[in-house]
Amino acid sequence: MSICFLNNEFQDIKDAKISPMDRGFLFGDSIYEVIIAFEKKPFQLEAHLERLEKNLSTLGYNLKNFLELKEIILDLISRNSFLNQVIYVQISRGTDEIRDHIPKPNLVPTVFISSHELHTDFSLNSGEKAILKKDFRWRRSQIKATSLLANVMFRDESNQKGVFETILYENGYVTEGAVSNIFCCKNDKVFTPSLEENILPGVTRKVILELLEENSISYEEDKISLDFFSSSDEIWVTNSTKGIIPIVDLDGKEIGSGLPGKIYSKIAKSFKNRISN
Ligand code: PDD
C-alpha cells in the first residue's frame, strides 16, 4: 500500500481523487518537486522547499500552510514502508468553477504528495547513451511546472531509441536534459550551462558544484556551444532520482575514451557519500 497526502489528509493512493476542474488538470497550472529519501532521510529537503517557495511566489499561488509542508513530507516518509523513496510534491493553483484561463484571486491550492520506492543506489554507473535535440519547450523552464508535454515527447523518443536521456540545445548552445541538468569536462575543468530562464536550477546541480569545490576541481558556469559540448572529454547528466550519470555516447559518437571519466568517478563517489551521510 502507498500512502499519499491530498487535501489535508493522508490516504491510500488508490482512494485519492481530485476534481477535473483543478487548474493543474485543465491548464497545467501547477508546480512540483521530486525529492528523494535515502534510508528514510530526505536529501536536500530545504533546497527543494526553497525552490518550491520561489515558484509559488512567481506564480502567485495562495498557499497558506507552506510552513507545514516539511512536517507533512517527513510524516509521509515515515508512513510509507520503503527504506528509499521518491517523494513527489505537486501543488496546483486550485479548483475553478468554470474553465477560465484567468485565475480567480483566492483559489485554494491543491496539495498532493506521494511516495514510491526509489530503485537507484547511486553506485558508479558504467556509462549511458544520449541524443541531442532542438529545445522546443516553453522559454521559462526554470519554473518547475507540471506542463511537461515537450519533456514527455523527448523522453518518449529517448526511450524508443533505447538511450538514457535527450540533451537539448537552442541557438547553438546546450541548455539541459529533458529531465536533468548537464555538465561537461575539458582538460580537467568542468563546465555547466549558466542558469538562464530556460534552465531549471537543479538541486543535484547545486550539490555537484559544492562537491567540485570540496574536491578542488575548477569549474565554470557559462553558455556552452554544441561543438564544445560534443567534443568534451566527459559528459554527465544529473537529477534527484538518478544522481550523476556519465554519458559515453552522444548521438552515436564516443565521448572521451568511451568510458566514464576520472572526474566523474571522483564526484560520483563524493555524491554517494553525501547522500549516505
Ligand atoms: N526532474 N532539468 C529538468 C528539466 C528536470 O526535469 C530535472 C529533474 C532537473 C534536475 O533537477 P533536480 O536535480 O532538482 O532533480 C533538471 C525531476 C527528477 C522529474 O521531473 O522527475
Tab-separated table of C-alpha atoms and ligand atoms in Angstrom:
chain	number	residue	atom	x	y	z
A	1	MET	CA	0.000	0.000	0.000
A	2	SER	CA	1.198	3.513	-0.747
A	3	ILE	CA	0.064	6.405	1.415
A	4	CYS	CA	-0.275	9.850	-0.111
A	5	PHE	CA	-1.328	13.250	1.192
A	6	LEU	CA	-4.133	15.041	-0.638
A	7	ASN	CA	-6.220	18.000	0.505
A	8	ASN	CA	-5.200	17.860	4.128
A	9	GLU	CA	-5.384	14.156	4.713
A	10	PHE	CA	-3.213	11.072	4.458
A	11	GLN	CA	-4.900	8.334	2.457
A	12	ASP	CA	-4.284	5.222	0.394
A	13	ILE	CA	-3.274	6.464	-3.066
A	14	LYS	CA	-5.949	4.181	-4.566
A	15	ASP	CA	-8.633	6.324	-2.884
A	16	ALA	CA	-7.159	9.712	-3.817
A	17	LYS	CA	-9.339	11.864	-6.095
A	18	ILE	CA	-9.184	15.385	-7.477
A	19	SER	CA	-11.718	17.421	-9.423
A	20	PRO	CA	-11.469	17.642	-13.236
A	21	MET	CA	-11.879	21.412	-12.657
A	22	ASP	CA	-8.484	21.512	-10.960
A	23	ARG	CA	-6.355	24.024	-12.864
A	24	GLY	CA	-3.461	21.578	-12.778
A	25	PHE	CA	-5.578	19.235	-14.919
A	26	LEU	CA	-7.176	21.954	-17.103
A	27	PHE	CA	-4.160	24.177	-17.787
A	28	GLY	CA	-1.061	22.518	-16.321
A	29	ASP	CA	-1.314	25.415	-13.817
A	30	SER	CA	0.713	23.607	-11.189
A	31	ILE	CA	4.248	23.113	-9.973
A	32	TYR	CA	6.123	20.203	-8.462
A	33	GLU	CA	9.200	18.880	-6.722
A	34	VAL	CA	10.812	15.436	-6.769
A	35	ILE	CA	12.729	14.710	-3.567
A	36	ILE	CA	14.463	11.520	-2.566
A	37	ALA	CA	14.594	9.974	0.875
A	38	PHE	CA	17.584	7.666	1.277
A	39	GLU	CA	17.260	5.275	4.213
A	40	LYS	CA	14.183	7.323	5.137
A	41	LYS	CA	16.200	10.562	5.375
A	42	PRO	CA	15.182	13.243	2.863
A	43	PHE	CA	18.089	14.556	0.813
A	44	GLN	CA	18.339	18.351	0.354
A	45	LEU	CA	14.787	18.906	1.596
A	46	GLU	CA	15.448	22.579	2.424
A	47	ALA	CA	16.788	23.268	-1.089
A	48	HIS	CA	13.710	21.652	-2.664
A	49	LEU	CA	11.369	23.639	-0.405
A	50	GLU	CA	13.225	26.846	-1.181
A	51	ARG	CA	12.791	26.271	-4.937
A	52	LEU	CA	9.117	25.392	-4.407
A	53	GLU	CA	8.514	28.544	-2.358
A	54	LYS	CA	10.125	30.657	-5.073
A	55	ASN	CA	7.916	29.084	-7.751
A	56	LEU	CA	4.776	29.558	-5.598
A	57	SER	CA	5.634	33.213	-5.274
A	58	THR	CA	6.453	33.662	-9.008
A	59	LEU	CA	3.018	32.264	-9.901
A	60	GLY	CA	1.133	33.944	-7.048
A	61	TYR	CA	-0.423	30.773	-5.600
A	62	ASN	CA	-2.170	31.356	-2.217
A	63	LEU	CA	-0.663	28.503	-0.248
A	64	LYS	CA	-1.299	29.439	3.373
A	65	ASN	CA	0.272	26.410	5.039
A	66	PHE	CA	3.623	26.362	3.228
A	67	LEU	CA	5.489	26.031	6.535
A	68	GLU	CA	3.627	22.796	7.348
A	69	LEU	CA	4.867	21.090	4.175
A	70	LYS	CA	8.146	19.996	5.742
A	71	GLU	CA	6.388	18.156	8.597
A	72	ILE	CA	3.883	16.613	6.181
A	73	ILE	CA	6.708	15.295	3.965
A	74	LEU	CA	8.561	13.831	6.973
A	75	ASP	CA	5.321	12.246	8.197
A	76	LEU	CA	4.628	10.786	4.733
A	77	ILE	CA	8.126	9.256	4.578
A	78	SER	CA	7.589	7.514	7.910
A	79	ARG	CA	4.081	6.297	6.968
A	80	ASN	CA	5.420	4.566	3.829
A	81	SER	CA	7.364	1.375	4.300
A	82	PHE	CA	10.114	1.652	1.653
A	83	LEU	CA	13.565	2.473	3.002
A	84	ASN	CA	14.426	4.525	-0.093
A	85	GLN	CA	11.664	6.676	-1.524
A	86	VAL	CA	10.867	9.152	-4.270
A	87	ILE	CA	8.626	11.870	-2.847
A	88	TYR	CA	6.546	13.722	-5.422
A	89	VAL	CA	5.041	17.052	-4.358
A	90	GLN	CA	2.548	18.735	-6.675
A	91	ILE	CA	0.740	21.983	-5.935
A	92	SER	CA	-1.844	23.395	-8.319
A	93	ARG	CA	-3.349	26.874	-8.161
A	94	GLY	CA	-6.665	25.273	-7.122
A	95	THR	CA	-10.063	24.202	-8.458
A	96	ASP	CA	-12.151	26.516	-10.649
A	97	GLU	CA	-15.948	26.597	-11.042
A	98	ILE	CA	-15.795	27.292	-14.769
A	99	ARG	CA	-12.825	26.884	-17.079
A	100	ASP	CA	-11.183	30.264	-17.493
A	101	HIS	CA	-7.550	30.995	-18.329
A	102	ILE	CA	-7.650	33.985	-15.976
A	103	PRO	CA	-7.101	32.679	-12.451
A	104	LYS	CA	-9.512	33.777	-9.693
A	105	PRO	CA	-7.576	35.576	-6.973
A	106	ASN	CA	-8.485	33.438	-3.965
A	107	LEU	CA	-8.361	29.848	-5.121
A	108	VAL	CA	-7.201	27.305	-2.538
A	109	PRO	CA	-4.231	25.349	-3.905
A	110	THR	CA	-4.483	21.575	-4.255
A	111	VAL	CA	-1.593	19.865	-2.477
A	112	PHE	CA	-0.740	16.312	-3.499
A	113	ILE	CA	2.262	14.456	-2.072
A	114	SER	CA	3.016	10.840	-2.913
A	115	SER	CA	5.787	8.331	-2.365
A	116	HIS	CA	7.076	5.374	-4.319
A	117	GLU	CA	10.114	3.179	-3.998
A	118	LEU	CA	13.458	4.575	-5.169
A	119	HIS	CA	15.429	1.948	-7.078
A	120	THR	CA	18.694	3.863	-7.556
A	121	ASP	CA	21.562	3.046	-5.184
A	122	PHE	CA	23.874	5.791	-6.538
A	123	SER	CA	26.773	3.418	-7.136
A	124	LEU	CA	29.129	4.096	-10.083
A	125	ASN	CA	27.463	3.854	-13.483
A	126	SER	CA	29.264	2.194	-16.409
A	127	GLY	CA	28.140	4.808	-18.955
A	128	GLU	CA	24.945	5.640	-20.843
A	129	LYS	CA	23.931	6.954	-24.264
A	130	ALA	CA	22.178	10.240	-25.048
A	131	ILE	CA	20.827	12.021	-28.103
A	132	LEU	CA	20.750	15.736	-28.959
A	133	LYS	CA	17.520	17.513	-29.910
A	134	LYS	CA	16.482	21.087	-30.524
A	135	ASP	CA	14.886	22.512	-27.373
A	136	PHE	CA	11.251	23.289	-28.216
A	137	ARG	CA	9.993	23.717	-24.626
A	138	TRP	CA	8.470	26.985	-23.415
A	139	ARG	CA	11.100	29.553	-22.520
A	140	ARG	CA	10.636	29.671	-18.742
A	141	SER	CA	11.685	26.164	-17.789
A	142	GLN	CA	13.358	27.492	-14.641
A	143	ILE	CA	9.831	27.269	-13.183
A	144	LYS	CA	9.321	23.635	-12.177
A	145	ALA	CA	5.882	23.416	-13.789
A	146	THR	CA	3.945	20.216	-14.449
A	147	SER	CA	3.139	21.348	-18.013
A	148	LEU	CA	5.751	18.947	-19.386
A	149	LEU	CA	4.374	17.845	-22.760
A	150	ALA	CA	7.612	18.709	-24.601
A	151	ASN	CA	9.643	16.800	-21.982
A	152	VAL	CA	7.267	13.834	-22.316
A	153	MET	CA	7.869	13.825	-26.089
A	154	PHE	CA	11.654	13.993	-25.613
A	155	ARG	CA	11.585	11.185	-23.032
A	156	ASP	CA	9.365	9.071	-25.238
A	157	GLU	CA	11.827	9.458	-28.102
A	158	SER	CA	14.881	8.594	-25.979
A	159	ASN	CA	13.047	5.581	-24.599
A	160	GLN	CA	12.065	4.400	-28.107
A	161	LYS	CA	15.687	4.788	-29.218
A	162	GLY	CA	16.972	2.905	-26.171
A	163	VAL	CA	19.076	5.821	-24.862
A	164	PHE	CA	19.210	7.256	-21.365
A	165	GLU	CA	18.493	10.935	-21.987
A	166	THR	CA	17.724	13.595	-24.586
A	167	ILE	CA	20.038	16.598	-24.291
A	168	LEU	CA	18.579	19.857	-25.569
A	169	TYR	CA	20.096	22.807	-27.427
A	170	GLU	CA	18.887	26.185	-28.561
A	171	ASN	CA	20.607	28.677	-30.923
A	172	GLY	CA	23.772	26.564	-30.973
A	173	TYR	CA	24.076	26.240	-27.169
A	174	VAL	CA	23.164	23.277	-24.962
A	175	THR	CA	20.555	24.002	-22.281
A	176	GLU	CA	19.775	20.904	-20.187
A	177	GLY	CA	18.469	17.367	-20.469
A	178	ALA	CA	14.754	16.547	-20.784
A	179	VAL	CA	14.805	15.558	-17.070
A	180	SER	CA	18.306	16.573	-15.989
A	181	ASN	CA	20.973	19.250	-15.828
A	182	ILE	CA	24.146	18.754	-17.840
A	183	PHE	CA	27.889	19.032	-17.229
A	184	CYS	CA	30.933	18.506	-19.428
A	185	CYS	CA	34.696	18.409	-18.764
A	186	LYS	CA	37.622	19.511	-20.883
A	187	ASN	CA	41.296	19.480	-19.839
A	188	ASP	CA	40.411	18.708	-16.205
A	189	LYS	CA	37.958	21.597	-15.920
A	190	VAL	CA	34.202	21.180	-15.501
A	191	PHE	CA	31.615	23.285	-17.352
A	192	THR	CA	27.869	23.599	-16.880
A	193	PRO	CA	25.419	25.971	-18.590
A	194	SER	CA	24.826	29.114	-16.538
A	195	LEU	CA	21.318	29.414	-15.115
A	196	GLU	CA	19.116	31.227	-17.603
A	197	GLU	CA	15.330	31.468	-17.779
A	198	ASN	CA	15.123	28.221	-19.750
A	199	ILE	CA	17.223	26.084	-17.367
A	200	LEU	CA	15.978	24.531	-14.139
A	201	PRO	CA	18.193	25.368	-11.146
A	202	GLY	CA	18.639	21.705	-10.226
A	203	VAL	CA	19.197	20.727	-6.616
A	204	THR	CA	21.599	17.971	-7.748
A	205	ARG	CA	23.429	20.540	-9.919
A	206	LYS	CA	23.910	22.716	-6.821
A	207	VAL	CA	25.265	19.742	-4.813
A	208	ILE	CA	27.657	18.799	-7.645
A	209	LEU	CA	29.045	22.359	-7.712
A	210	GLU	CA	29.618	22.135	-3.926
A	211	LEU	CA	31.408	18.789	-4.371
A	212	LEU	CA	33.624	20.204	-7.134
A	213	GLU	CA	34.705	22.935	-4.718
A	214	GLU	CA	35.308	20.447	-1.905
A	215	ASN	CA	37.451	18.370	-4.276
A	216	SER	CA	39.344	21.463	-5.547
A	217	ILE	CA	38.231	20.841	-9.142
A	218	SER	CA	37.794	24.073	-11.073
A	219	TYR	CA	34.506	24.740	-12.845
A	220	GLU	CA	32.817	27.398	-14.895
A	221	GLU	CA	29.128	28.259	-15.367
A	222	ASP	CA	28.723	29.711	-18.841
A	223	LYS	CA	26.985	29.285	-22.174
A	224	ILE	CA	28.264	26.045	-23.774
A	225	SER	CA	28.278	25.697	-27.541
A	226	LEU	CA	27.187	22.452	-29.162
A	227	ASP	CA	30.654	21.989	-30.686
A	228	PHE	CA	32.423	22.455	-27.356
A	229	PHE	CA	29.991	20.086	-25.635
A	230	SER	CA	30.150	17.352	-28.283
A	231	SER	CA	33.948	17.335	-28.213
A	232	SER	CA	34.302	17.188	-24.401
A	233	ASP	CA	36.336	14.601	-22.508
A	234	GLU	CA	33.390	13.792	-20.217
A	235	ILE	CA	29.640	14.496	-20.154
A	236	TRP	CA	27.345	13.928	-17.161
A	237	VAL	CA	23.635	14.415	-16.591
A	238	THR	CA	22.277	14.968	-13.084
A	239	ASN	CA	18.941	14.811	-11.303
A	240	SER	CA	17.445	13.874	-7.950
A	241	THR	CA	16.347	10.338	-8.750
A	242	LYS	CA	19.430	9.207	-10.712
A	243	GLY	CA	22.187	11.295	-9.135
A	244	ILE	CA	25.080	11.760	-11.548
A	245	ILE	CA	25.227	9.696	-14.742
A	246	PRO	CA	28.130	9.642	-17.235
A	247	ILE	CA	27.200	9.887	-20.927
A	248	VAL	CA	29.748	7.992	-23.024
A	249	ASP	CA	27.932	8.074	-26.364
A	250	LEU	CA	26.280	11.199	-27.769
A	251	ASP	CA	24.287	10.799	-30.997
A	252	GLY	CA	26.273	7.623	-31.719
A	253	LYS	CA	29.656	9.342	-31.203
A	254	GLU	CA	32.021	8.235	-28.430
A	255	ILE	CA	32.693	10.791	-25.675
A	256	GLY	CA	36.294	10.803	-24.402
A	257	SER	CA	37.576	7.247	-24.250
A	258	GLY	CA	34.041	5.847	-24.411
A	259	LEU	CA	34.204	5.022	-20.689
A	260	PRO	CA	33.198	7.097	-17.640
A	261	GLY	CA	35.919	9.667	-16.941
A	262	LYS	CA	38.112	10.153	-13.889
A	263	ILE	CA	36.405	13.358	-12.697
A	264	TYR	CA	33.051	11.568	-12.897
A	265	SER	CA	34.353	8.717	-10.706
A	266	LYS	CA	35.637	11.130	-8.084
A	267	ILE	CA	32.499	13.258	-7.922
A	268	ALA	CA	30.118	10.286	-8.100
A	269	LYS	CA	31.877	8.755	-5.059
A	270	SER	CA	31.654	12.043	-3.142
A	271	PHE	CA	27.995	12.292	-4.150
A	272	LYS	CA	27.191	8.838	-2.816
A	273	ASN	CA	28.947	9.739	0.461
A	274	ARG	CA	26.870	12.914	0.736
A	275	ILE	CA	23.629	11.005	0.219
A	276	SER	CA	24.502	8.221	2.648
A	277	ASN	CA	25.594	10.527	5.497
B	1	PDD	N1	13.360	16.430	-12.897
B	1	PDD	N2	16.108	19.812	-15.504
B	1	PDD	C1	14.917	19.249	-15.746
B	1	PDD	C2	14.194	19.640	-16.984
B	1	PDD	C3	14.383	18.311	-14.842
B	1	PDD	O1	13.185	17.761	-15.080
B	1	PDD	C4	15.118	17.942	-13.694
B	1	PDD	C5	14.634	16.943	-12.690
B	1	PDD	C6	16.379	18.552	-13.484
B	1	PDD	C7	17.229	18.234	-12.279
B	1	PDD	O2	16.711	18.828	-11.122
B	1	PDD	P1	16.982	18.204	-9.688
B	1	PDD	O3	18.437	17.996	-9.575
B	1	PDD	O4	16.477	19.251	-8.757
B	1	PDD	O5	16.219	16.897	-9.597
B	1	PDD	C8	16.835	19.489	-14.405
B	1	PDD	C9	12.731	15.503	-11.980
B	1	PDD	C10	13.620	14.474	-11.385
B	1	PDD	C11	11.478	14.969	-12.615
B	1	PDD	O6	10.861	15.727	-13.359
B	1	PDD	O7	11.083	13.840	-12.337
